PDB file of C-alpha atoms in Angstrom:
ATOM      1  CA  MET A   1      -5.270 -82.098  29.056  1.00 91.00           C
ATOM      2  CA  ILE A   2      -8.418 -79.982  28.712  1.00 91.00           C
ATOM      3  CA  ARG A   3      -6.951 -77.374  31.073  1.00 94.00           C
ATOM      4  CA  ILE A   4      -3.861 -77.029  28.897  1.00 96.00           C
ATOM      5  CA  MET A   5      -5.990 -76.740  25.762  1.00 96.00           C
ATOM      6  CA  LEU A   6      -8.230 -74.147  27.453  1.00 96.00           C
ATOM      7  CA  HIS A   7      -5.224 -72.149  28.639  1.00 96.00           C
ATOM      8  CA  THR A   8      -3.705 -72.276  25.135  1.00 97.00           C
ATOM      9  CA  ALA A   9      -7.005 -71.262  23.526  1.00 97.00           C
ATOM     10  CA  ARG A  10      -7.393 -68.327  25.925  1.00 97.00           C
ATOM     11  CA  ILE A  11      -3.868 -67.079  25.241  1.00 97.00           C
ATOM     12  CA  PHE A  12      -4.327 -67.558  21.474  1.00 97.00           C
ATOM     13  CA  LEU A  13      -7.586 -65.570  21.394  1.00 97.00           C
ATOM     14  CA  GLY A  14      -6.092 -62.899  23.636  1.00 97.00           C
ATOM     15  CA  LEU A  15      -3.011 -62.454  21.476  1.00 97.00           C
ATOM     16  CA  VAL A  16      -4.941 -62.450  18.184  1.00 95.00           C
ATOM     17  CA  PHE A  17      -7.328 -59.753  19.380  1.00 96.00           C
ATOM     18  CA  LEU A  18      -4.594 -57.720  21.058  1.00 96.00           C
ATOM     19  CA  ILE A  19      -2.545 -57.661  17.861  1.00 94.00           C
ATOM     20  CA  ALA A  20      -5.628 -56.906  15.734  1.00 91.00           C
ATOM     21  CA  GLY A  21      -6.721 -54.126  18.084  1.00 92.00           C
ATOM     22  CA  VAL A  22      -3.327 -52.442  18.239  1.00 92.00           C
ATOM     23  CA  ASN A  23      -2.955 -52.824  14.466  1.00 89.00           C
ATOM     24  CA  GLY A  24      -6.319 -51.100  14.043  1.00 85.00           C
ATOM     25  CA  TYR A  25      -5.177 -48.153  16.124  1.00 87.00           C
ATOM     26  CA  PHE A  26      -2.182 -47.752  13.834  1.00 84.00           C
ATOM     27  CA  VAL A  27      -4.659 -47.349  10.959  1.00 78.00           C
ATOM     28  CA  ILE A  28      -6.812 -44.927  12.978  1.00 78.00           C
ATOM     29  CA  PHE A  29      -3.857 -42.678  13.762  1.00 79.00           C
ATOM     30  CA  GLY A  30      -2.730 -42.691  10.131  1.00 76.00           C
ATOM     31  CA  TYR A  31       0.348 -44.883  10.499  1.00 77.00           C
ATOM     32  CA  GLU A  32       1.212 -47.851   8.348  1.00 70.00           C
ATOM     33  CA  ALA A  33      -0.335 -51.014   9.763  1.00 69.00           C
ATOM     34  CA  PHE A  34       2.228 -53.638  10.762  1.00 69.00           C
ATOM     35  CA  ILE A  35      -0.159 -56.388   9.597  1.00 71.00           C
ATOM     36  CA  GLN A  36      -1.920 -55.964   6.275  1.00 69.00           C
ATOM     37  CA  ASN A  37      -5.589 -55.061   6.653  1.00 68.00           C
ATOM     38  CA  SER A  38      -8.377 -56.167   4.384  1.00 68.00           C
ATOM     39  CA  PRO A  39      -9.388 -53.211   2.166  1.00 68.00           C
ATOM     40  CA  GLU A  40     -12.940 -54.572   2.065  1.00 68.00           C
ATOM     41  CA  ALA A  41     -13.083 -54.571   5.864  1.00 67.00           C
ATOM     42  CA  LEU A  42     -11.887 -50.976   6.067  1.00 64.00           C
ATOM     43  CA  LYS A  43     -14.576 -49.912   3.568  1.00 68.00           C
ATOM     44  CA  LEU A  44     -17.180 -51.068   6.080  1.00 67.00           C
ATOM     45  CA  PHE A  45     -15.870 -48.563   8.614  1.00 64.00           C
ATOM     46  CA  GLU A  46     -17.035 -45.453   6.797  1.00 66.00           C
ATOM     47  CA  PHE A  47     -17.288 -43.681  10.112  1.00 69.00           C
ATOM     48  CA  GLU A  48     -14.081 -43.740  12.126  1.00 77.00           C
ATOM     49  CA  TYR A  49     -15.852 -44.046  15.465  1.00 82.00           C
ATOM     50  CA  LEU A  50     -16.993 -47.567  14.535  1.00 82.00           C
ATOM     51  CA  LEU A  51     -13.409 -48.662  13.981  1.00 83.00           C
ATOM     52  CA  ILE A  52     -12.337 -47.025  17.239  1.00 89.00           C
ATOM     53  CA  PHE A  53     -15.174 -48.737  19.122  1.00 92.00           C
ATOM     54  CA  GLU A  54     -14.460 -52.176  17.638  1.00 90.00           C
ATOM     55  CA  LYS A  55     -10.711 -52.012  18.161  1.00 91.00           C
ATOM     56  CA  SER A  56     -11.186 -50.759  21.722  1.00 95.00           C
ATOM     57  CA  LEU A  57     -13.463 -53.717  22.459  1.00 96.00           C
ATOM     58  CA  GLU A  58     -10.906 -56.078  20.938  1.00 96.00           C
ATOM     59  CA  ILE A  59      -8.134 -54.679  23.135  1.00 97.00           C
ATOM     60  CA  ILE A  60     -10.271 -54.724  26.304  1.00 97.00           C
ATOM     61  CA  CYS A  61     -11.374 -58.317  25.685  1.00 97.00           C
ATOM     62  CA  SER A  62      -7.846 -59.422  24.843  1.00 98.00           C
ATOM     63  CA  VAL A  63      -6.549 -57.980  28.117  1.00 98.00           C
ATOM     64  CA  LEU A  64      -9.339 -59.773  30.006  1.00 97.00           C
ATOM     65  CA  LEU A  65      -8.445 -63.037  28.267  1.00 97.00           C
ATOM     66  CA  LEU A  66      -4.709 -62.666  28.777  1.00 97.00           C
ATOM     67  CA  PHE A  67      -5.084 -61.848  32.476  1.00 97.00           C
ATOM     68  CA  ASN A  68      -7.702 -64.604  32.923  1.00 96.00           C
ATOM     69  CA  ARG A  69     -10.341 -62.236  34.289  1.00 96.00           C
ATOM     70  CA  PHE A  70     -14.061 -62.077  33.441  1.00 96.00           C
ATOM     71  CA  ILE A  71     -13.703 -64.694  30.697  1.00 96.00           C
ATOM     72  CA  PRO A  72     -17.472 -65.161  30.154  1.00 96.00           C
ATOM     73  CA  LEU A  73     -17.860 -61.393  29.761  1.00 96.00           C
ATOM     74  CA  ALA A  74     -15.020 -61.264  27.237  1.00 97.00           C
ATOM     75  CA  LEU A  75     -16.515 -64.193  25.318  1.00 97.00           C
ATOM     76  CA  SER A  76     -19.910 -62.478  25.272  1.00 96.00           C
ATOM     77  CA  ILE A  77     -18.459 -59.267  23.895  1.00 97.00           C
ATOM     78  CA  LEU A  78     -16.359 -61.097  21.310  1.00 97.00           C
ATOM     79  CA  ALA A  79     -19.284 -63.162  19.957  1.00 97.00           C
ATOM     80  CA  PRO A  80     -20.675 -60.514  17.562  1.00 96.00           C
ATOM     81  CA  LEU A  81     -17.173 -59.397  16.587  1.00 95.00           C
ATOM     82  CA  ILE A  82     -16.062 -62.922  15.691  1.00 96.00           C
ATOM     83  CA  THR A  83     -19.319 -63.551  13.830  1.00 96.00           C
ATOM     84  CA  ASN A  84     -18.863 -60.379  11.808  1.00 91.00           C
ATOM     85  CA  ILE A  85     -15.218 -61.173  11.054  1.00 91.00           C
ATOM     86  CA  PHE A  86     -16.099 -64.724   9.986  1.00 95.00           C
ATOM     87  CA  LEU A  87     -18.954 -63.639   7.714  1.00 93.00           C
ATOM     88  CA  LEU A  88     -16.839 -60.892   6.154  1.00 89.00           C
ATOM     89  CA  HIS A  89     -14.068 -63.322   5.272  1.00 90.00           C
ATOM     90  CA  LEU A  90     -16.506 -66.012   4.181  1.00 93.00           C
ATOM     91  CA  PHE A  91     -18.477 -63.858   1.740  1.00 92.00           C
ATOM     92  CA  VAL A  92     -16.357 -60.808   0.859  1.00 88.00           C
ATOM     93  CA  ASP A  93     -12.628 -61.299   1.391  1.00 84.00           C
ATOM     94  CA  HIS A  94     -11.328 -64.873   1.445  1.00 87.00           C
ATOM     95  CA  SER A  95      -7.713 -63.929   2.187  1.00 84.00           C
ATOM     96  CA  LEU A  96      -7.754 -64.733   5.913  1.00 86.00           C
ATOM     97  CA  LEU A  97     -10.474 -67.378   5.928  1.00 91.00           C
ATOM     98  CA  PRO A  98      -8.211 -70.187   7.270  1.00 92.00           C
ATOM     99  CA  LEU A  99      -7.092 -68.057  10.240  1.00 91.00           C
ATOM    100  CA  VAL A 100     -10.648 -66.911  10.935  1.00 94.00           C
ATOM    101  CA  THR A 101     -11.886 -70.513  10.785  1.00 96.00           C
ATOM    102  CA  VAL A 102      -9.305 -71.483  13.409  1.00 96.00           C
ATOM    103  CA  LEU A 103     -10.395 -68.457  15.431  1.00 96.00           C
ATOM    104  CA  VAL A 104     -14.036 -69.584  15.308  1.00 97.00           C
ATOM    105  CA  ILE A 105     -13.115 -73.150  16.292  1.00 97.00           C
ATOM    106  CA  VAL A 106     -11.019 -71.952  19.247  1.00 97.00           C
ATOM    107  CA  TYR A 107     -13.795 -69.557  20.292  1.00 97.00           C
ATOM    108  CA  CYS A 108     -16.413 -72.336  20.133  1.00 97.00           C
ATOM    109  CA  PHE A 109     -14.152 -74.587  22.211  1.00 97.00           C
ATOM    110  CA  MET A 110     -13.853 -71.895  24.871  1.00 97.00           C
ATOM    111  CA  LEU A 111     -17.583 -71.230  24.745  1.00 96.00           C
ATOM    112  CA  PHE A 112     -18.236 -74.929  25.267  1.00 95.00           C
ATOM    113  CA  GLN A 113     -15.863 -75.036  28.231  1.00 96.00           C
ATOM    114  CA  TYR A 114     -17.629 -72.061  29.839  1.00 95.00           C
ATOM    115  CA  LYS A 115     -21.145 -73.276  28.983  1.00 94.00           C
ATOM    116  CA  ARG A 116     -22.244 -73.272  32.630  1.00 92.00           C
ATOM    117  CA  ASN A 117     -21.880 -69.499  32.652  1.00 92.00           C
ATOM    118  CA  PHE A 118     -24.266 -69.171  29.713  1.00 90.00           C
ATOM    119  CA  ILE A 119     -26.878 -71.847  30.497  1.00 87.00           C
ATOM    120  CA  SER A 120     -29.115 -69.432  32.404  1.00 83.00           C
ATOM    121  CA  ILE A 121     -29.545 -67.275  29.293  1.00 85.00           C
ATOM    122  CA  PHE A 122     -31.660 -70.013  27.751  1.00 83.00           C
ATOM    123  CA  GLU A 123     -33.989 -70.570  30.721  1.00 82.00           C
ATOM    124  CA  LYS A 124     -37.650 -70.225  29.814  1.00 81.00           C
ATOM    125  CA  ASN A 125     -38.653 -68.810  33.216  1.00 81.00           C
ATOM    126  CA  PRO A 126     -35.539 -67.419  34.891  1.00 74.00           C
ATOM    127  CA  LYS A 127     -35.501 -67.021  38.635  1.00 74.00           C
ATOM    128  CA  LEU A 128     -35.443 -63.437  39.788  1.00 72.00           C
ATOM    129  CA  THR A 129     -33.588 -62.639  42.963  1.00 67.00           C
ATOM    130  CA  PHE A 130     -33.353 -59.241  44.565  1.00 66.00           C
ATOM    131  CA  GLY A 131     -30.404 -59.886  46.805  1.00 61.00           C
ATOM    132  CA  ILE A 132     -32.767 -60.568  49.679  1.00 59.00           C
ATOM    133  CA  LYS A 133     -32.183 -63.687  51.714  1.00 61.00           C
ATOM    134  CA  GLY A 134     -33.978 -66.578  50.031  1.00 55.00           C
ATOM    135  CA  GLY A 135     -35.007 -64.454  47.047  1.00 51.00           C
ATOM    136  CA  LYS A 136     -38.372 -63.560  48.644  1.00 54.00           C
ATOM    137  CA  LEU A 137     -39.815 -60.114  49.037  1.00 49.00           C
TER     138      LEU A 137
END
């Protein structure tokens, strides 16, 4: 059951960020977005390179999620993006808050399922290995 939920969550996150990333490129190239954007969110991207960078990261991470490759890396990259999106819709523009809340819940579920990949980040004294047999110099 957990595997099905994890697979569904991965596909959901991948599709949401793929659609959002492609939609952002429509805005960058001056075309009409196929999904309505938040005007408050676009005001934050005063410099176009920030929007290009964020949407590129969204597309790259969505492809990684959809092809089930480097999931912990994709989750690490998406963490600040999801946090920023959540805080924007919580404090500035409430229009998509229900969708973003679901997005945060799905992301947290995936993060919990991949917790073994992130445990070593919180080690007080991490072990340093140099690729030498046994980790000794």
